Coordinates of C-alpha atoms in Angstrom, one line a residue:
X1 CA 0.2 0.2 -0.1
X2 CA 0.9 3.4 -0.5
X3 CA -0.7 6.7 0.8
X4 CA -0.7 8.2 -2.3
X5 CA -3.8 7.1 -5.0
X6 CA -2.8 5.8 -8.4
X7 CA -3.9 6.7 -11.4
X8 CA -7.0 4.7 -13.2
X9 CA -11.4 4.1 -12.8
X10 CA -12.6 4.2 -9.6
X11 CA -12.7 1.6 -6.9
X12 CA -15.5 -0.9 -6.3
X13 CA -16.2 -2.1 -3.2
X14 CA -15.8 -5.7 -4.6
X15 CA -12.4 -4.5 -4.8
X16 CA -12.2 -2.8 -0.7
X17 CA -12.1 -4.8 2.5
X18 CA -10.3 -4.3 6.2
X19 CA -9.5 -6.8 8.7
X20 CA -9.8 -5.8 12.7
X21 CA -7.4 -7.8 14.7
X22 CA -7.8 -7.6 18.8
X23 CA -5.2 -6.1 20.5
X24 CA -3.2 -6.4 23.3
X25 CA -6.1 -5.6 25.5
X26 CA -10.2 -6.9 25.3
X27 CA -11.0 -3.0 24.4
X28 CA -7.7 -2.2 21.6
X29 CA -8.5 -3.1 18.3
X30 CA -6.2 -3.2 15.0
X31 CA -8.1 -2.1 11.8
X32 CA -6.3 -2.2 8.9
X33 CA -7.1 -1.9 4.8
X34 CA -6.5 -5.2 2.9
X35 CA -8.3 -3.3 -0.5
X36 CA -6.5 -4.8 -3.7
X37 CA -6.5 -1.5 -5.0
X38 CA -4.1 0.9 -3.8
X39 CA -5.1 4.7 -2.8
X40 CA -5.9 6.7 0.8
X41 CA -7.5 5.0 3.3
X42 CA -10.2 7.6 5.1
X43 CA -12.0 5.3 8.8
X44 CA -15.5 6.7 10.5
X45 CA -14.2 3.8 13.6
X46 CA -17.4 4.7 14.2
X47 CA -16.8 5.6 18.2
X48 CA -16.7 8.5 16.6
X49 CA -13.2 8.7 15.9
X50 CA -11.9 9.8 12.0
X51 CA -8.3 9.5 10.6
X52 CA -7.0 7.8 7.9
X53 CA -4.3 5.6 7.4
X54 CA -4.2 2.2 6.1
X55 CA -3.7 0.6 9.8
X56 CA -5.3 2.9 12.7
X57 CA -5.9 1.4 16.4
X58 CA -8.7 2.2 17.9
X59 CA -10.5 1.6 21.3
X60 CA -14.3 0.0 21.4
X61 CA -14.8 0.9 25.3
X62 CA -18.3 0.3 26.0
X63 CA -20.9 -3.3 24.8
X64 CA -22.4 -2.0 21.8
X65 CA -22.0 -2.4 18.0
X66 CA -20.1 -0.2 16.6
X67 CA -20.3 0.2 12.4
X68 CA -17.1 0.3 11.3
X69 CA -17.3 2.4 7.5
X70 CA -13.8 2.6 4.8
X71 CA -13.9 5.2 2.4
X72 CA -10.9 4.5 -0.4
X73 CA -10.0 7.5 -2.6
X74 CA -8.1 7.0 -5.3
X75 CA -7.6 9.3 -9.1
X76 CA -10.5 7.6 -10.8
X77 CA -13.0 8.6 -7.9
X78 CA -13.5 6.8 -4.2
X79 CA -15.5 4.1 -3.1
X80 CA -17.2 3.0 0.7
X81 CA -17.9 -0.7 2.8
X82 CA -19.7 -1.0 5.9
X83 CA -18.7 -3.5 8.9
X84 CA -20.0 -3.8 12.6
X85 CA -18.2 -5.0 15.3
X86 CA -19.7 -6.6 17.8
X87 CA -18.4 -5.9 21.3
X88 CA -19.3 -7.5 24.0
X89 CA -17.4 -5.9 27.2
X90 CA -17.4 -2.0 28.3
X91 CA -13.9 -0.9 30.0
X92 CA -15.4 0.0 33.5
X93 CA -11.6 2.2 34.0
X94 CA -12.9 4.8 31.8
X95 CA -15.9 5.8 34.8
X96 CA -12.7 6.4 37.0
X97 CA -10.6 8.1 34.6
X98 CA -9.0 10.6 35.6
X99 CA -9.7 12.6 31.4
X100 CA -13.4 11.0 31.8
X101 CA -14.5 12.5 34.8
X102 CA -13.3 16.2 34.3
X103 CA -14.3 16.1 31.2
X104 CA -18.5 15.1 31.8
X105 CA -18.0 15.1 35.5
X106 CA -18.0 10.9 35.2
X107 CA -21.1 8.7 36.6
X108 CA -22.6 10.6 39.3
X109 CA -23.2 13.2 36.7
X110 CA -26.8 12.8 35.0
X111 CA -26.2 16.3 33.0
X112 CA -22.9 16.3 32.2
X113 CA -19.8 18.2 32.5
X114 CA -20.4 22.1 30.8
X115 CA -17.7 24.0 29.8
X116 CA -17.6 27.8 28.5
X117 CA -14.3 29.7 26.6
X118 CA -11.8 31.3 29.2
X119 CA -12.6 34.4 28.2
X120 CA -11.0 36.4 30.3
X121 CA -7.8 34.9 30.4
X122 CA -4.9 35.4 27.9
X123 CA -4.2 32.7 25.0
X124 CA -8.3 31.5 25.4
X125 CA -7.5 31.0 21.5
X126 CA -4.0 31.3 19.2
X127 CA -2.1 29.7 16.6
X128 CA 0.7 28.0 15.3
X129 CA 2.9 26.4 13.0
X130 CA 1.2 22.7 13.3
X131 CA 4.5 21.6 14.2
X132 CA 5.0 23.8 17.3
X133 CA 2.5 23.4 20.3
X134 CA 2.3 27.0 21.8
X135 CA 0.8 29.6 20.5
X136 CA 3.6 31.9 18.6
X137 CA 1.9 33.3 15.9
X138 CA -0.8 34.6 17.4
X139 CA -3.1 34.8 21.7
X140 CA -5.6 36.2 21.9
X141 CA -5.6 38.7 24.6
X142 CA -8.2 38.9 26.8
X143 CA -12.0 39.1 25.7
X144 CA -10.3 40.5 22.3
X145 CA -12.9 38.3 20.6
X146 CA -16.0 40.4 22.4
X147 CA -18.7 40.3 19.6
X148 CA -17.9 37.6 18.3
X149 CA -20.2 34.9 19.5
X150 CA -17.9 32.6 21.1
X151 CA -18.0 33.6 24.0
X152 CA -21.9 32.9 25.5
X153 CA -21.5 29.3 23.8
X154 CA -21.9 25.8 25.8
X155 CA -20.7 22.7 25.5
X156 CA -22.0 20.2 27.4
X157 CA -20.6 16.7 27.9
X158 CA -22.1 13.7 29.1
X159 CA -21.2 10.4 30.1
X160 CA -24.2 8.4 29.2
X161 CA -23.7 7.3 25.8
X162 CA -21.4 9.8 25.1
X163 CA -23.0 13.3 24.1
X164 CA -21.6 16.4 23.6
X165 CA -23.4 19.4 23.0
X166 CA -23.2 22.8 21.3
X167 CA -24.9 25.8 23.0
X168 CA -24.4 29.0 20.6
X169 CA -27.4 31.0 21.2
X170 CA -28.3 31.3 17.5
X171 CA -24.4 32.5 16.6
X172 CA -20.7 31.9 16.1
X173 CA -17.5 33.5 15.3
X174 CA -16.3 31.1 11.7
X175 CA -13.0 32.4 10.0
X176 CA -14.2 34.8 7.2
X177 CA -12.8 31.5 5.1
X178 CA -15.3 28.7 6.1
X179 CA -17.9 31.1 6.1
X180 CA -19.5 30.7 3.1
X181 CA -20.9 27.0 4.4
X182 CA -25.0 26.5 4.4
X183 CA -25.0 26.4 8.1
X184 CA -24.2 30.0 8.3
X185 CA -25.4 33.2 7.5
X186 CA -25.3 36.9 7.7
X187 CA -22.2 37.2 8.5
X188 CA -20.7 39.9 10.0
X189 CA -17.0 41.2 10.7
X190 CA -15.1 41.4 14.2
X191 CA -12.3 42.1 15.1
X192 CA -10.8 43.7 12.0
X193 CA -10.9 39.9 10.8
X194 CA -13.0 37.1 11.1
X195 CA -17.1 36.8 11.4
X196 CA -19.8 36.2 14.0
X197 CA -22.7 34.2 11.3
X198 CA -26.4 33.0 12.5
X199 CA -25.9 29.5 12.7
X200 CA -29.4 27.8 14.5
X201 CA -28.4 25.8 17.7
X202 CA -26.0 22.6 16.5
X203 CA -27.9 19.1 16.4
X204 CA -26.0 17.1 19.6
X205 CA -23.3 15.0 18.6
X206 CA -20.6 12.3 20.0
X207 CA -17.4 12.9 21.6
X208 CA -14.7 10.4 21.8
X209 CA -11.4 10.2 23.7
X210 CA -8.2 8.4 21.9
X211 CA -5.1 7.8 23.2
X212 CA -2.4 7.5 19.9
X213 CA 1.5 7.2 20.9
X214 CA 0.5 8.7 24.9
X215 CA -0.9 11.4 23.3
X216 CA -4.7 11.2 24.2
X217 CA -6.9 13.1 21.8
X218 CA -10.5 14.2 21.8
X219 CA -12.9 13.4 19.0
X220 CA -16.4 15.8 18.8
X221 CA -18.4 13.7 15.7
X222 CA -22.3 15.6 14.8
X223 CA -24.2 16.2 11.4
X224 CA -23.7 19.3 11.8
X225 CA -20.6 21.7 12.4
X226 CA -19.7 21.0 16.1
X227 CA -16.3 23.4 17.5
X228 CA -15.4 25.4 20.7
X229 CA -16.9 28.4 20.4
X230 CA -14.7 29.8 17.4
X231 CA -15.0 27.7 14.0
X232 CA -11.5 27.0 12.3
X233 CA -12.3 23.6 10.2
X234 CA -10.4 21.6 12.7
X235 CA -9.6 18.5 11.0
X236 CA -12.4 15.4 11.7
X237 CA -13.2 17.3 15.0
X238 CA -9.6 15.8 16.8
X239 CA -8.5 17.7 19.5
X240 CA -5.1 17.2 21.2
X241 CA -5.6 17.3 24.9
X242 CA -2.7 19.4 26.0
X243 CA -3.7 19.5 29.4
X244 CA -7.0 18.6 30.9
X245 CA -7.5 19.5 35.4
X246 CA -10.4 19.8 36.6
X247 CA -11.5 23.6 36.3
X248 CA -8.8 23.9 33.2
X249 CA -8.8 22.3 29.8
X250 CA -6.5 23.7 26.7
X251 CA -6.7 21.7 23.9
X252 CA -5.4 22.1 19.8
X253 CA -6.1 20.6 16.4
X254 CA -5.1 21.1 12.7
X255 CA -7.3 22.8 10.8
X256 CA -8.0 23.6 7.6
X257 CA -6.0 26.2 6.8
X258 CA -3.5 23.5 8.0
X259 CA -2.3 25.0 11.4
X260 CA -3.0 24.4 14.5
X261 CA -5.5 26.3 16.6
X262 CA -5.5 26.3 19.8
X263 CA -8.6 26.7 22.5
X264 CA -8.4 27.0 26.5
X265 CA -12.1 26.0 28.4
X266 CA -12.9 26.7 32.6
X267 CA -16.3 25.0 34.3
X268 CA -20.0 27.3 33.8
X269 CA -19.7 29.6 36.4
X270 CA -16.7 28.8 37.5
X271 CA -14.9 31.5 39.5
X272 CA -11.1 31.1 39.6
X273 CA -9.1 31.3 42.5
X274 CA -7.1 33.8 44.2
X275 CA -4.5 35.1 45.9
X276 CA -5.2 37.3 48.9
X277 CA -3.0 40.3 51.3
X278 CA -2.4 43.3 52.4
X279 CA 0.5 45.6 51.4
X280 CA 1.3 47.3 54.6
X281 CA 3.2 50.4 53.9
X282 CA 4.4 52.1 57.1
X283 CA 7.1 55.2 58.3
X284 CA 9.5 53.4 60.6
X285 CA 9.9 56.8 61.9
X286 CA 13.4 57.7 60.4
X287 CA 13.3 60.9 58.0
X288 CA 11.5 60.2 55.2
X289 CA 11.6 55.8 55.5
X290 CA 9.3 53.3 55.3
X291 CA 8.9 48.8 55.5
X292 CA 7.5 47.5 53.2
X293 CA 5.9 43.9 52.7
X294 CA 2.5 42.2 52.8
X295 CA 0.6 40.6 55.3
X296 CA -3.1 39.4 56.0
X297 CA -2.4 36.4 52.7
X298 CA -5.2 34.4 52.2
X299 CA -3.9 31.4 49.0
X300 CA -6.2 28.6 47.7
X301 CA -5.7 25.8 48.8
X302 CA -2.3 23.6 46.9
X303 CA -1.2 27.5 46.0
X304 CA 2.6 28.7 46.8
X305 CA 3.6 32.1 46.5
X306 CA 6.4 31.8 44.3
X307 CA 7.5 35.7 43.6
X308 CA 7.3 38.4 45.0
X309 CA 8.1 41.9 43.4
X310 CA 8.6 45.2 45.4
X311 CA 8.4 48.9 43.1
X312 CA 8.8 52.1 45.5
X313 CA 7.8 54.3 42.5
X314 CA 11.2 56.0 42.7
X315 CA 12.9 54.7 39.8
X316 CA 15.1 52.9 42.1
X317 CA 16.1 48.8 41.2
X318 CA 12.9 46.5 42.2
X319 CA 12.5 43.9 45.1
X320 CA 12.2 40.1 44.6
X321 CA 12.9 37.5 46.5
X322 CA 10.0 34.7 46.8
X323 CA 9.7 34.9 50.9
X324 CA 6.3 36.2 52.4
X325 CA 7.2 37.4 55.4
X326 CA 10.3 39.6 54.2
X327 CA 9.1 43.3 54.5
X328 CA 11.8 45.9 52.8
X329 CA 12.7 49.1 54.3
X330 CA 13.3 52.0 51.7
X331 CA 14.5 56.4 52.3
X332 CA 13.1 58.6 49.7
X333 CA 14.3 61.8 48.9
X334 CA 12.6 64.0 47.4
X335 CA 8.7 65.4 47.7
X336 CA 6.4 63.8 46.0
X337 CA 4.0 61.0 45.7
X338 CA 4.6 57.4 45.4
X339 CA 3.4 54.4 44.4
X340 CA 4.8 51.7 46.0
X341 CA 3.3 48.3 44.1
X342 CA 4.0 44.6 45.0
X343 CA 3.5 41.7 42.3
X344 CA 2.5 38.1 43.9
X345 CA 2.5 35.3 41.6
X346 CA 1.2 32.5 42.8
X347 CA 0.3 29.4 40.7
X348 CA 1.6 30.9 37.5
X349 CA -0.1 33.5 38.2
X350 CA 0.1 37.3 39.2
X351 CA -2.0 39.5 41.7
X352 CA -0.9 43.2 42.1
X353 CA -1.8 45.9 44.3
X354 CA -0.5 49.6 44.8
X355 CA -0.1 52.3 47.7
X356 CA 0.2 55.4 47.7
X357 CA 2.9 57.0 49.6
X358 CA 2.7 60.8 50.1
X359 CA 6.6 62.3 50.8
X360 CA 6.0 65.7 52.0
X361 CA 9.7 67.3 52.2
X362 CA 12.6 67.2 50.9
X363 CA 15.6 64.5 52.9
X364 CA 17.6 66.4 55.0
X365 CA 20.7 65.0 52.7
X366 CA 18.8 65.2 49.5
X367 CA 21.2 67.9 46.4
X368 CA 18.5 69.1 44.5
X369 CA 20.1 67.2 41.2
X370 CA 17.6 69.3 38.0
X371 CA 18.2 73.3 39.0
X372 CA 15.9 75.7 37.6
X373 CA 16.2 75.9 33.2
X374 CA 17.4 72.6 33.2
X375 CA 16.7 69.5 31.5
X376 CA 18.0 65.6 31.2
X377 CA 19.8 65.1 28.5
X378 CA 19.8 61.2 29.1
X379 CA 19.5 58.3 31.9
X380 CA 20.1 55.9 29.6
X381 CA 16.6 53.9 31.0
X382 CA 13.4 56.4 30.5
X383 CA 14.6 59.8 28.7
X384 CA 17.0 59.7 26.0
X385 CA 17.0 63.9 24.0
X386 CA 20.1 62.9 23.7
X387 CA 21.8 59.9 22.1
X388 CA 25.5 58.2 23.6
X389 CA 27.4 58.1 20.9
X390 CA 31.5 56.5 21.8
X391 CA 34.6 57.9 19.6
X392 CA 37.8 56.2 19.9
X393 CA 36.6 54.3 23.1
X394 CA 33.0 51.8 23.8
X395 CA 29.9 53.0 25.0
X396 CA 27.4 51.3 26.9
X397 CA 24.0 51.5 28.0
X398 CA 24.4 48.3 31.3
X399 CA 22.8 47.7 34.4
X400 CA 23.9 50.0 37.0
X401 CA 27.0 48.4 38.7
X402 CA 26.0 50.1 42.7
X403 CA 21.5 50.7 42.2
X404 CA 21.7 49.7 46.3
X405 CA 21.8 53.0 48.0
X406 CA 20.9 57.4 46.3
X407 CA 22.5 59.2 44.2
X408 CA 21.8 56.7 41.9
X409 CA 19.3 53.5 42.3
X410 CA 18.2 53.6 37.9
X411 CA 19.1 50.3 36.5
X412 CA 21.0 51.4 33.9
X413 CA 23.4 53.5 33.2
X414 CA 25.9 54.7 31.2
X415 CA 29.3 52.9 30.4
X416 CA 32.8 53.9 29.6
X417 CA 36.1 52.4 28.6
X418 CA 38.6 53.6 26.4
X419 CA 42.2 51.6 25.9
X420 CA 45.7 53.2 24.8
X421 CA 43.4 56.4 22.9
X422 CA 44.6 59.7 25.0
X423 CA 41.3 62.0 23.1
X424 CA 38.4 58.9 23.2
X425 CA 35.6 60.8 24.4
X426 CA 31.7 59.9 24.8
X427 CA 30.0 62.6 22.7
X428 CA 26.1 64.3 22.5
X429 CA 25.8 66.1 19.4
X430 CA 22.6 68.4 18.8
X431 CA 20.2 68.3 16.2
X432 CA 20.8 69.6 13.2
X433 CA 19.1 72.9 14.2
X434 CA 20.0 73.2 17.6
X435 CA 22.5 74.7 20.0
X436 CA 22.8 75.1 23.9
X437 CA 22.3 78.3 25.6
X438 CA 24.1 79.0 28.7
X439 CA 22.8 83.3 29.2
X440 CA 20.0 81.4 32.0
X441 CA 22.0 78.3 33.4
X442 CA 25.4 77.5 32.8
X443 CA 25.6 73.9 35.1
X444 CA 25.7 70.5 33.4
X445 CA 25.9 68.0 36.1
X446 CA 26.5 64.2 35.9
X447 CA 26.7 61.2 37.7
X448 CA 30.5 59.6 37.8
X449 CA 31.3 56.0 39.9
X450 CA 35.3 54.9 39.4
X451 CA 38.1 55.0 40.4
X452 CA 39.5 57.2 43.0
X453 CA 41.7 60.2 41.9
X454 CA 40.5 59.7 37.8
X455 CA 39.5 62.9 36.3
X456 CA 36.6 62.5 33.9
X457 CA 36.3 66.1 31.8
X458 CA 33.4 67.2 29.8
X459 CA 33.8 69.7 26.9
X460 CA 30.6 71.8 25.1
X461 CA 31.9 71.8 20.8
X462 CA 31.1 73.2 18.0
X463 CA 31.5 70.4 15.1
X464 CA 31.1 73.7 12.5
X465 CA 34.9 73.9 12.6
X466 CA 35.4 70.4 11.8
X467 CA 39.4 69.3 13.1
X468 CA 39.9 73.3 14.3
X469 CA 37.0 72.8 16.9
X470 CA 38.9 72.3 19.8
X471 CA 40.0 75.4 19.0
X472 CA 36.6 77.2 20.8
X473 CA 36.1 74.4 22.6
X474 CA 35.7 74.7 26.3
X475 CA 35.9 72.3 29.2
X476 CA 35.3 71.9 32.9
X477 CA 37.5 68.9 34.9
X478 CA 35.9 66.6 37.8
X479 CA 38.4 64.4 39.9
X480 CA 36.6 61.4 41.0
X481 CA 36.4 61.2 45.3
X482 CA 35.8 57.2 46.1
X483 CA 36.4 54.6 44.3
X484 CA 33.3 52.7 43.2
X485 CA 31.0 55.0 44.9
X486 CA 27.8 57.6 42.8
X487 CA 28.9 60.6 43.5
X488 CA 27.5 63.6 41.6
X489 CA 29.3 66.7 39.6
X490 CA 28.6 70.0 38.4
X491 CA 30.1 71.6 35.6
X492 CA 29.3 75.7 36.1
X493 CA 30.5 77.1 32.5
X494 CA 30.4 80.7 34.8
X495 CA 34.3 81.9 34.1
X496 CA 34.9 78.7 32.3
X497 CA 37.9 80.2 30.0
X498 CA 38.1 78.5 26.3
X499 CA 41.6 77.0 25.2
X500 CA 44.5 79.2 25.2
X501 CA 45.5 80.2 21.9
X502 CA 48.3 83.1 22.9
X503 CA 51.2 81.6 21.1
X504 CA 49.3 82.4 17.5
X505 CA 48.4 86.1 17.1
X506 CA 45.8 84.8 14.5
X507 CA 44.4 83.4 16.9
X508 CA 43.7 85.1 19.7
X509 CA 40.4 86.7 18.9
X510 CA 38.9 82.9 19.1
X511 CA 39.9 83.5 23.3
X512 CA 37.4 84.1 25.4
X513 CA 37.8 83.7 29.2
X514 CA 34.2 83.3 30.5
X515 CA 32.2 81.7 27.6
X516 CA 28.6 82.8 29.5
X517 CA 29.4 86.3 29.1
X518 CA 30.5 86.2 26.5
X519 CA 27.4 86.7 22.8
X520 CA 29.8 85.0 20.6
X521 CA 29.3 81.3 22.7
X522 CA 26.9 81.6 25.0
X523 CA 23.7 80.9 22.9
X524 CA 23.9 79.5 19.2
X525 CA 27.4 78.3 18.7
X526 CA 28.1 75.1 20.8
X527 CA 26.5 71.8 19.5
X528 CA 28.3 68.8 21.3
X529 CA 29.8 67.8 24.7
X530 CA 32.8 65.6 25.2
X531 CA 33.1 63.7 28.2
X532 CA 36.4 62.0 28.2
X533 CA 38.5 59.6 31.3
X534 CA 42.0 61.1 31.7
X535 CA 42.0 62.7 29.0
X536 CA 44.8 63.2 27.5
X537 CA 46.2 60.3 29.0
X538 CA 46.9 57.4 26.0
X539 CA 48.6 54.1 27.7
X540 CA 46.1 51.7 28.9
X541 CA 42.9 50.7 29.8
X542 CA 40.8 53.1 31.5
X543 CA 37.1 52.5 32.6
X544 CA 33.8 53.7 34.8
X545 CA 30.2 54.6 34.5
X546 CA 28.2 57.5 34.2
X547 CA 24.8 58.5 34.4
X548 CA 21.6 61.1 34.3
X549 CA 23.2 63.6 32.1
X550 CA 21.6 66.9 32.4
X551 CA 22.0 70.8 31.6
X552 CA 20.6 74.2 30.2
X553 CA 17.3 74.0 29.2
X554 CA 16.8 74.0 25.1
X555 CA 14.4 74.9 23.3
X556 CA 12.1 73.7 21.1
X557 CA 14.1 69.5 21.7
X558 CA 11.7 67.6 23.4

C-alpha cells in the first residue's frame, strides 16, 4: 500500500476490504486496509473517531455494536464499505479515568459537565505552525473577540452515550475563509478579521477520547459543525488534549488551513481562586523611611507564592523575593507622591497591589539635581533627548553597577572604556538646527562611578569647525573622590575660558575669558558635549560609569 492514490478508474466496493484484529487487551483493535487497489484509506471507526491511514488502532470501551466505515480514495474516484463490530465487554475504568471524569463529571453527573471559553485569560484562542506546541503566531488577549458570538457558547459533555451538546445561542464566530458554508448566514466582521454568523443551534453529536502513542485526543462528531466557539475547520473534529484538569482544559487541533489552533476552556460558572493579601507600607520613624511588605495572606488550597516583586515608585531598582514574610526598608529623597507596587506570583498567576506614599519634604541629605532651566538629556533608561555615541572608545548602556543607594538607584547607566587612546570621548550631539544656550543656566550635571583619582572632563565644542573645534572649545574637569561610589558632579561654565591660543596671534581673537558672558559663545554656538576619562593619557585601559546627564534647557528640543 502507498499513501498516494493511483491513476485509473474509480474503485468498486468489491475492491475494498479490511480486517479487525484484537490488540493487547479486550478493548483495543487494529484495523487494516486490505483492499486490492491502492488509495488513501479514510476511516469512520464508529466510536466517534475519524482518521486516515492504512492501519489504525482504536478502542471500543463500551459494549455496543459499532459500524466501521472504510472509504478508499483514488485518482479515479472513491468507494466505501462498512462492517459492524460487536463489542461485548465494557471497560469500566473509563468511568473513573480522570480525563473522562474531569471532562464530563463521570457517572455521578447525570446532566454531564458544561464548559465555556476561558475568555478573560490570554491564549484562550491561538495559532501556530502545525508542528509547534504553543501559540507562537497569535494568542488572543482577554476578551479580544467580544461580540463575535464565541464567548456565550456552552459545551456539554455527558458520559451517558457520550453525547456532546454545543449551545450557541444562535450565533458563532467563524474563520472568514469557511464562513460560506450552508449552515452559516449573515456574516458580520469582528475584530477586523473573522466573522460572526447566524447559526441555528447545532444538533447534538458525540465525543470520544483516543490514545495515540501516549497522547490523548478528543474528537467531536456530529451531523452539523461542532466546535469550541470559533469554527476553524478542525480536521475530523480531532483535538489534541494538551492539558485537562478539573477546572481547565487546553486543546489544539489542525485547522482547515493546516495550522495548529488552540482553545482554552473552563467550567461554566467557575470562579477562579485568587491570592488575597494586604500591602503594608508603614513609616519607621526615621526620616522619609518606610517598611514595606505584605500581610494577611490568604492562599487557595495547594497554592504557594513563588515570587514577590516590589517597586518603590521612585525609579530605584525593584526588590524580588520568594519569602512572603520579608520586609524592605526604603528611604525617599525627594518630596513627591510615590506609588508602591507589589506583584505577587502564585500558581503561575500574578496579583498586583499598589499604595501611595506622600513625602512632604526632601530628605535633609538630598541635593537638588535639576536646577531651574535644566533638563535631563539622557538617563539611559526613560529619557533620551540626546543619544550617546562613542569616539575611539567603547560606550554602552549597561546595568547599574550599584543601585543600592542614593544618588543613583536607577536600573541602568552608561559605561565608558578606552584603551591606548588619549582623547577618546563619549559625545552627545544636538540635532541640526539646535544649539546650547548657557545665558540663563550654565550648569551641567552628571553622576560618575569609578576609581578615586581618575579625572572626568566635560567639554563643549562646535562641530562646524571640524578638526579645529578644539580652538573654541571650553572644558571643565572633575576628580573622582571615592572608588566605586556614585558621585554627583556639577560643571558650571560661568567664568570658564576657552582654549589658550595666545601662542598664535592669528587665533587670539577666538579666545574668551568667560563663555557665559561672551555673546559669541553663550548661545547659538556650541552643539556637542564630549565626556573624557583621564584626557591626554593614551596608555592602558581606563573605564568608568556615568548616568543622568543634564544641562540647560534647549528651546524646542524634546
